[in-house]
Coordinates of C-alpha atoms in Angstrom, one line a residue:
Chain A
M1 CA -11.7 18.4 34.6
S2 CA -12.2 20.7 31.7
K3 CA -14.0 18.7 29.0
K4 CA -14.3 21.8 26.9
A5 CA -10.5 22.3 26.9
V6 CA -9.9 18.7 25.9
E7 CA -12.5 18.9 23.1
S8 CA -11.0 22.2 21.9
I9 CA -7.5 20.6 21.7
Y10 CA -8.8 17.8 19.4
D11 CA -11.0 20.1 17.4
A12 CA -8.1 22.5 16.8
L13 CA -5.7 19.7 15.8
F14 CA -8.3 18.3 13.5
S15 CA -8.9 21.7 11.9
L16 CA -5.2 22.1 11.4
T17 CA -5.1 18.6 9.8
D18 CA -7.7 19.8 7.3
I19 CA -5.3 22.6 6.3
R20 CA -2.4 20.1 6.2
V21 CA -4.3 18.0 3.7
I22 CA -4.9 21.1 1.5
L23 CA -1.2 21.8 1.6
R24 CA -0.6 18.3 0.4
S25 CA -3.1 18.4 -2.5
S26 CA -1.9 21.8 -3.6
A27 CA 1.9 21.1 -3.4
P28 CA 4.4 22.2 -4.4
N29 CA 3.1 25.7 -5.3
H30 CA 0.2 26.0 -2.8
I31 CA -1.9 28.0 -5.1
L32 CA -5.4 27.5 -3.7
N33 CA -8.6 27.6 -5.6
L34 CA -11.7 29.4 -4.2
E35 CA -13.1 26.2 -2.5
E36 CA -9.8 25.5 -0.8
K37 CA -9.4 29.0 0.3
E38 CA -12.8 28.9 1.9
A39 CA -12.0 25.6 3.6
V40 CA -8.8 27.1 5.0
R41 CA -10.6 30.2 6.2
N42 CA -13.2 28.1 8.0
A43 CA -10.6 25.9 9.6
I44 CA -8.7 28.9 10.9
L45 CA -11.9 30.3 12.3
R46 CA -12.5 27.0 14.2
V47 CA -8.9 27.0 15.5
E48 CA -9.3 30.6 16.7
E49 CA -12.5 29.7 18.5
D50 CA -10.8 26.6 20.1
I51 CA -7.9 28.8 21.3
R52 CA -10.4 31.2 22.9
T53 CA -12.1 28.3 24.7
M54 CA -8.7 26.9 25.9
R55 CA -7.7 30.3 27.1
K56 CA -10.9 30.8 29.0
E57 CA -10.9 27.2 30.4
L58 CA -7.3 26.9 31.4
I59 CA -5.7 30.3 32.0
E60 CA -8.3 33.0 32.8
Chain B
M1 CA 11.9 21.8 12.5
K2 CA 11.9 18.9 14.9
C3 CA 9.1 16.9 16.6
G4 CA 9.9 18.4 20.0
M5 CA 13.3 16.9 20.9
G6 CA 12.7 14.0 18.6
P7 CA 13.3 13.5 14.9
E8 CA 13.0 16.1 12.2
V9 CA 9.5 16.7 10.9
R10 CA 8.7 14.9 7.7
D11 CA 7.1 17.5 5.5
L12 CA 7.8 15.8 2.2
E13 CA 4.2 15.4 1.3
E14 CA 3.3 19.0 2.2
V15 CA 6.1 20.6 0.2
S16 CA 6.3 18.3 -2.9
I17 CA 4.6 15.9 -5.2
N18 CA 5.8 12.5 -4.1
L19 CA 6.0 9.9 -6.9
D20 CA 7.6 7.2 -4.9
P21 CA 6.3 3.9 -6.3
I22 CA 5.7 2.2 -3.0
Q23 CA 4.4 5.2 -1.0
A24 CA 1.6 6.5 -3.2
G25 CA -1.3 4.3 -2.0
G26 CA -0.3 4.5 1.7
R27 CA -0.6 8.2 2.1
L28 CA -3.0 8.9 5.0
T29 CA -6.4 10.4 4.5
A30 CA -7.3 13.4 6.7
D31 CA -9.5 11.1 8.8
A32 CA -6.6 8.7 9.3
M33 CA -4.3 11.6 10.4
K34 CA -7.0 12.7 12.9
A35 CA -7.4 9.1 14.2
V36 CA -3.6 8.9 14.6
I37 CA -3.6 12.1 16.7
A38 CA -6.3 10.6 19.0
Y39 CA -4.9 7.0 19.2
G40 CA -1.2 7.5 19.3
D41 CA -0.7 5.8 22.7
G42 CA 0.5 2.2 22.7
Y43 CA -2.5 0.0 23.5
S44 CA -4.9 2.7 22.6
V45 CA -7.6 0.4 21.0
C46 CA -7.6 -1.9 24.0
D47 CA -9.5 0.2 26.5
H48 CA -12.7 -1.8 26.1
C49 CA -11.2 -5.2 25.4
V50 CA -13.4 -7.7 27.2
R51 CA -13.7 -11.5 27.0
P52 CA -12.8 -13.3 24.9
N53 CA -10.0 -10.8 24.9
R54 CA -9.0 -10.8 21.2
L55 CA -8.5 -7.8 18.9
D56 CA -11.2 -8.8 16.4
Y57 CA -13.8 -9.0 19.1
I58 CA -13.4 -5.4 20.4
K59 CA -16.6 -3.5 19.9
K60 CA -15.5 0.0 21.0
P61 CA -14.0 1.3 18.8
G62 CA -15.8 -0.8 16.2
I63 CA -13.0 -3.3 15.4
E64 CA -15.2 -6.3 15.3
Q65 CA -17.5 -4.7 12.7
F66 CA -14.4 -3.4 10.8
H67 CA -13.3 -7.0 10.4
K68 CA -16.7 -8.0 9.0
D69 CA -16.7 -5.0 6.6
L70 CA -13.2 -5.7 5.5
A71 CA -14.0 -9.3 4.7
G72 CA -16.9 -8.1 2.6
F73 CA -14.7 -5.6 0.9
I74 CA -12.2 -8.2 -0.3
G75 CA -14.8 -10.9 -0.9
M76 CA -13.4 -13.3 1.7
D77 CA -15.2 -15.1 4.6
Q78 CA -12.7 -14.2 7.4
V79 CA -10.1 -11.6 7.7
R80 CA -7.5 -10.6 10.2
V81 CA -5.4 -7.4 10.2
V82 CA -1.7 -8.1 10.2
P83 CA 1.5 -6.0 10.5
G84 CA 2.0 -5.7 6.8
A85 CA 1.4 -8.0 3.8
R86 CA 4.6 -9.9 4.5
R87 CA 3.1 -11.1 7.9
G88 CA 0.2 -12.4 5.9
F89 CA 2.5 -14.3 3.6
Q90 CA 4.3 -15.6 6.7
A91 CA 1.2 -16.8 8.4
V92 CA 0.1 -18.8 5.4
A93 CA 3.5 -20.1 4.7
R94 CA 4.0 -21.3 8.3
T95 CA 0.6 -23.1 8.1
Y96 CA 1.1 -25.0 4.9
I97 CA 4.8 -25.3 4.1
C98 CA 7.0 -27.9 5.7
K99 CA 10.8 -28.4 5.3
G100 CA 11.6 -29.3 1.7
D101 CA 8.2 -28.6 0.3
P102 CA 8.1 -27.1 -3.2
V103 CA 6.3 -23.8 -3.4
L104 CA 5.4 -21.7 -6.5
V105 CA 6.2 -18.1 -7.0
T106 CA 6.8 -16.1 -10.2
S107 CA 9.8 -14.4 -11.7
L108 CA 8.2 -11.1 -10.6
S109 CA 7.3 -12.1 -7.1
H110 CA 8.1 -9.8 -4.2
Y111 CA 11.1 -10.8 -2.1
T112 CA 9.1 -11.2 1.1
E113 CA 7.3 -14.1 -0.5
F114 CA 10.7 -15.8 -0.9
L115 CA 11.6 -15.0 2.7
A116 CA 8.3 -16.5 4.0
I117 CA 9.0 -19.7 2.1
E118 CA 12.6 -19.7 3.3
E119 CA 11.5 -19.3 6.9
S120 CA 9.2 -22.3 6.6
G121 CA 11.9 -24.5 5.0
G122 CA 10.2 -24.6 1.6
I123 CA 11.9 -24.5 -1.8
P124 CA 10.7 -21.7 -4.2
F125 CA 10.1 -22.5 -7.9
E126 CA 9.6 -19.5 -10.1
V127 CA 7.1 -19.4 -13.0
Q128 CA 8.9 -17.4 -15.6
A129 CA 7.0 -14.4 -16.9
G130 CA 6.9 -14.1 -20.7
E131 CA 8.7 -11.6 -22.9
D132 CA 5.7 -9.4 -22.4
R133 CA 6.5 -9.5 -18.6
I134 CA 3.2 -11.2 -18.0
V135 CA 2.8 -14.6 -16.3
S136 CA 0.7 -16.9 -18.5
A137 CA -1.5 -19.9 -17.6
D138 CA 0.7 -22.1 -19.8
A139 CA 3.8 -21.1 -17.9
V140 CA 2.2 -22.0 -14.6
A141 CA 1.1 -25.4 -15.9
E142 CA 4.5 -26.1 -17.3
T143 CA 6.3 -25.1 -14.1
I144 CA 3.9 -27.3 -12.0
E145 CA 4.6 -30.2 -14.3
E146 CA 8.3 -29.6 -14.0
V147 CA 8.1 -29.5 -10.2
I148 CA 6.2 -32.8 -10.2
R149 CA 8.9 -34.4 -12.4
R150 CA 11.7 -33.1 -10.2
E151 CA 10.2 -33.3 -6.7
G152 CA 7.7 -36.2 -7.2
R153 CA 4.9 -34.1 -5.8
N154 CA 2.8 -31.0 -6.2
P155 CA 3.8 -27.6 -5.0
Q156 CA 2.2 -26.9 -1.6
L157 CA 1.2 -23.3 -2.2
F158 CA 1.3 -20.7 -5.0
F159 CA 2.2 -17.0 -4.2
L160 CA 0.6 -14.9 -6.9
D161 CA 1.0 -11.2 -7.3
H162 CA -2.0 -9.6 -9.2
V163 CA 0.1 -6.6 -10.0
D164 CA 3.8 -7.0 -9.7
Y165 CA 6.1 -4.5 -8.0
Q166 CA 8.6 -4.4 -10.8
F167 CA 6.5 -3.3 -13.8
G168 CA 3.1 -2.7 -12.3
N169 CA 1.7 -5.2 -14.8
F170 CA -1.6 -7.0 -14.3
H171 CA -1.4 -10.8 -14.5
P172 CA -4.4 -12.9 -15.4
V173 CA -5.0 -14.2 -11.9
R174 CA -8.3 -16.0 -12.5
D175 CA -6.7 -18.1 -15.2
L176 CA -3.6 -18.8 -13.2
I177 CA -5.6 -19.8 -10.1
K178 CA -7.7 -22.1 -12.2
V179 CA -4.6 -23.9 -13.4
A180 CA -3.2 -24.2 -9.8
H181 CA -6.5 -25.5 -8.5
T182 CA -6.6 -28.3 -11.1
Y183 CA -3.5 -29.6 -9.2
D184 CA -5.1 -28.9 -5.8
I185 CA -2.6 -26.2 -5.1
P186 CA -4.0 -23.4 -2.8
V187 CA -3.3 -19.9 -4.0
L188 CA -2.3 -16.8 -2.1
Y189 CA -3.4 -13.7 -4.0
N190 CA -1.0 -10.9 -3.3
G191 CA -2.9 -7.7 -3.6
A192 CA -0.3 -5.3 -2.2
Y193 CA -0.8 -3.1 -5.3
T194 CA -4.6 -3.7 -5.7
V195 CA -6.5 -4.1 -2.4
G196 CA -7.5 -0.5 -1.6
I197 CA -6.7 0.7 -5.1
I198 CA -9.1 -1.2 -7.3
P199 CA -12.1 -3.4 -6.4
V200 CA -10.9 -6.9 -5.4
N201 CA -13.1 -9.9 -4.8
G202 CA -11.2 -12.9 -3.7
R203 CA -14.2 -15.2 -4.0
D204 CA -14.8 -14.2 -7.6
I205 CA -11.1 -14.5 -8.5
G206 CA -11.0 -18.0 -6.8
A207 CA -8.3 -17.2 -4.3
D208 CA -7.8 -19.2 -1.2
F209 CA -6.1 -16.3 0.5
V210 CA -6.1 -12.6 -0.2
V211 CA -3.3 -10.4 1.3
G212 CA -3.4 -6.6 1.1
S213 CA -1.0 -4.0 2.4
G214 CA -2.4 -1.2 4.6
H215 CA 0.6 1.1 4.2
K216 CA 1.1 0.4 0.5
S217 CA -2.5 0.6 -0.7
M218 CA -5.0 1.3 2.0
A219 CA -4.0 4.7 3.2
A220 CA -2.9 3.3 6.6
P221 CA 0.1 3.7 8.8
A222 CA 2.9 1.1 8.6
P223 CA 3.1 -1.7 9.3
S224 CA -0.4 -2.8 8.5
G225 CA -2.2 -5.2 6.2
V226 CA -4.9 -7.7 5.8
L227 CA -5.1 -11.4 5.4
G228 CA -8.4 -12.9 4.3
T229 CA -9.4 -16.4 3.6
T230 CA -12.3 -18.7 2.9
S231 CA -14.4 -20.5 5.5
E232 CA -12.7 -23.8 4.3
R233 CA -9.2 -22.5 5.2
S234 CA -9.9 -20.2 8.1
D235 CA -9.6 -22.8 10.8
E236 CA -6.2 -23.8 9.5
V237 CA -4.5 -20.4 9.1
F238 CA -6.4 -18.8 12.0
R239 CA -6.1 -21.9 14.3
T240 CA -6.3 -21.1 18.0
T241 CA -3.8 -22.0 20.6
K242 CA -3.8 -25.5 22.2
V243 CA -0.7 -25.1 24.4
R244 CA -0.7 -25.5 28.1
G245 CA 1.9 -24.4 30.7
D246 CA 3.5 -27.5 32.2
R247 CA 3.8 -26.0 35.7
T248 CA 1.0 -23.5 35.8
G249 CA -1.5 -25.3 33.7
R250 CA -2.2 -22.0 32.0
T251 CA -4.0 -22.0 28.7
F252 CA -4.5 -19.0 26.4
G253 CA -8.1 -18.8 25.3
I254 CA -8.8 -18.3 21.7
K255 CA -5.6 -16.5 20.8
E256 CA -4.6 -17.4 17.3
V257 CA -1.1 -18.9 16.9
E258 CA -0.2 -17.3 13.6
M259 CA -1.4 -13.9 14.7
M260 CA 0.6 -14.3 17.9
G261 CA -2.5 -13.4 19.8
C262 CA -3.4 -9.8 18.8
T263 CA -1.8 -7.9 15.9
L264 CA -2.4 -4.2 15.3
M265 CA -3.2 -2.5 18.6
G266 CA -3.0 1.2 18.0
V267 CA -2.4 3.8 15.3
T268 CA -1.9 1.2 12.6
L269 CA -5.4 -0.3 13.0
I270 CA -7.2 2.9 13.8
G271 CA -5.6 4.6 10.9
M272 CA -6.7 1.8 8.6
M273 CA -10.2 1.9 10.0
A274 CA -10.5 5.7 9.6
S275 CA -9.4 5.6 6.0
F276 CA -11.6 2.6 5.2
P277 CA -14.7 4.6 4.1
H278 CA -12.6 6.7 1.8
V279 CA -10.7 3.6 0.5
K280 CA -14.1 1.9 -0.3
E281 CA -15.0 5.0 -2.3
R282 CA -11.7 5.5 -4.0
V283 CA -11.5 2.1 -5.6
R284 CA -14.5 3.2 -7.7
H285 CA -12.5 6.0 -9.3
W286 CA -9.6 4.0 -10.7
D287 CA -10.3 5.5 -14.1
R288 CA -9.4 8.9 -12.8
E289 CA -6.1 7.7 -11.5
L290 CA -5.3 5.9 -14.8
S291 CA -6.1 9.1 -16.7
N292 CA -3.6 11.0 -14.6
A293 CA -1.0 8.3 -15.1
E294 CA -1.7 8.2 -18.8
M295 CA -1.1 12.0 -19.1
I296 CA 2.2 11.8 -17.3
L297 CA 3.4 8.8 -19.3
G298 CA 2.3 10.5 -22.5
S299 CA 4.5 13.4 -21.5
L300 CA 7.5 11.1 -20.8
L301 CA 7.0 9.3 -24.1
S302 CA 7.0 12.6 -26.0
I303 CA 10.6 13.0 -25.0
E304 CA 12.6 11.4 -27.8
G305 CA 14.3 8.1 -26.8
T306 CA 12.1 7.4 -23.7
E307 CA 10.5 3.9 -23.6
V308 CA 8.0 2.3 -21.3
L309 CA 9.0 -1.1 -20.0
S310 CA 5.6 -1.8 -18.3
E311 CA 2.8 -3.2 -20.3
Y312 CA 1.3 -0.6 -22.5
P313 CA -1.3 0.9 -22.6
R314 CA -1.1 1.1 -18.8
R315 CA -3.6 -0.6 -16.6
H316 CA -1.9 0.4 -13.4
T317 CA -0.4 3.7 -12.2
L318 CA 3.0 2.1 -11.1
T319 CA 5.1 2.4 -14.2
R320 CA 8.7 1.5 -15.2
V321 CA 10.4 3.5 -17.9
D322 CA 13.7 3.4 -19.7
T323 CA 15.3 6.8 -20.2
T324 CA 18.7 5.4 -21.3
K325 CA 18.4 7.1 -24.6
S326 CA 17.0 10.4 -23.2
F327 CA 17.8 11.6 -19.7
D328 CA 20.9 9.3 -19.4
V329 CA 22.4 10.8 -22.5
V330 CA 22.2 14.2 -20.7
A331 CA 23.6 12.7 -17.5
K332 CA 26.8 11.6 -19.4
K333 CA 27.7 15.2 -20.1
H334 CA 26.1 17.0 -17.2
K335 CA 28.2 18.3 -14.3
K336 CA 25.8 16.7 -11.8
K337 CA 26.1 13.4 -13.8
G338 CA 23.1 11.2 -13.1
F339 CA 21.9 13.4 -10.3
F340 CA 20.9 16.2 -12.6
F341 CA 17.5 14.6 -13.3
T342 CA 16.3 14.1 -9.7
S343 CA 17.9 17.3 -8.7
S344 CA 15.9 19.2 -11.5
L345 CA 12.8 17.4 -10.3
K346 CA 13.5 18.5 -6.7
E347 CA 13.8 22.1 -7.8
K348 CA 10.4 21.8 -9.2
G349 CA 9.0 20.2 -6.1
I350 CA 8.8 16.7 -7.4
T351 CA 10.3 13.8 -5.4
G352 CA 10.1 10.0 -5.0
I353 CA 12.3 8.8 -7.9
I354 CA 15.5 7.0 -6.9
Q355 CA 18.3 9.7 -6.7
G356 CA 20.7 9.5 -9.5
A357 CA 18.4 7.3 -11.7
T358 CA 18.5 8.2 -15.4
R359 CA 18.3 4.8 -17.0
V360 CA 15.5 2.5 -15.7
W361 CA 13.3 3.8 -13.0
K362 CA 9.8 3.6 -11.6
Y363 CA 7.2 6.1 -10.4
N364 CA 3.6 6.0 -9.2
P365 CA 1.4 9.1 -9.5
Y366 CA -1.5 7.4 -7.7
G367 CA -3.5 9.8 -5.5
I368 CA -2.3 13.1 -6.8
T369 CA -4.8 15.7 -8.2
R370 CA -5.4 16.4 -11.9
E371 CA -3.6 19.8 -11.5
Q372 CA -0.6 18.1 -9.9
A373 CA -0.5 15.4 -12.7
Q374 CA -0.5 18.2 -15.2
Y375 CA 2.3 19.9 -13.4
V376 CA 4.4 16.7 -13.3
A377 CA 3.8 16.1 -17.0
L378 CA 4.8 19.6 -17.8
S379 CA 7.9 19.4 -15.6
F380 CA 9.3 16.2 -17.3
R381 CA 9.0 18.0 -20.7
E382 CA 10.6 21.2 -19.3
I383 CA 13.5 19.3 -17.9
A384 CA 14.0 17.5 -21.2
Q385 CA 13.8 20.8 -23.2
E386 CA 16.1 22.7 -20.8
N387 CA 18.7 20.0 -21.4
G388 CA 18.5 19.9 -25.1
L389 CA 16.4 16.8 -25.6
N390 CA 13.9 16.7 -28.4
T391 CA 10.2 16.6 -27.5
I392 CA 7.5 15.6 -29.9

């Protein structure tokens, strides 16, 4: 069992959800303010980290 | 894009501002979306269901506590989650209405209240709203007296919508409930457009039952809702099973008849629970929502010929307008006919208004940001100006 891979899946999906919500609140033009840009940047960083964990846990 | 091999992705909320009057308060919070991801499987909240094996007793996840918190939130003694407000109406109707019983509704009542009465064999009597499209205490008293004259007895129940779905008008529920109670008529407060949107306290209002809609006003997946009642009524509407199998002798514990045992057993409940802290917070910011709604309506009313059919000034975000003398004038000459208006809105990334509507239509800007409200307000005026209508 890879608990880390499972946690990474949920964490990544939740981070992507945070971005989804920003897409909603900035529709239809998706012009983000500084705070929203920072939130998206952080969410992407978390997703990238989660992908690295999944790669390590499940493939390598 | 498809959901795998399943249906198309619904990205309406991500690509546009959705003003659909019934969808606004049901949009999920981020936490509800996350909970839905984790609890998508069928009986996902039932992993730790132990005796007495009933949904509202489950401690992990904290469903038992949620029921207590929800009861406090709507000011009732007992609550159950139900698959939509209509199932709350149905449970109360089946408990109190017998064949031929007169039942009060209003001329602005939702159709599902009529269906709940019909299913129970009752006969609906409508209290007529006044010319101002508000139900008055006098009208309730007159209708009750009329029912007594015609039927020889009191109505058995009164379905009362605090905010009606047609105009989004507030009705004076405290006064109306007082009148009904002088005739010993129990009142079901329909909070489909209030519970989860504004603070509601059933005890203060004097309601015998409070029904709310999860998917309409509590940022929860459909079908979900809440039925709350007083300790005096809870043993009636939440009565437990007494039946026994004639061959097996089986009995069914403390399952509740009107709830058909357990109700919301997966994403509906967990979504409602995940949104709940945010819902409790958002009801405190109704003024912000009204301010956005006021700006959008102000923009519409600045278009010559446009009228508001809802009570004015607005006290709710759901609003009905008449653009027969503005956008419908354009529609008569436009190559797209009545579809020019919603088509123009769509081009600007605004949806949710009935396609082709240019005469009487409803919208609800609840939940959008200030920037989005400004964009919507500007867009209405731009469409008017682009089509030769005068703006003030």
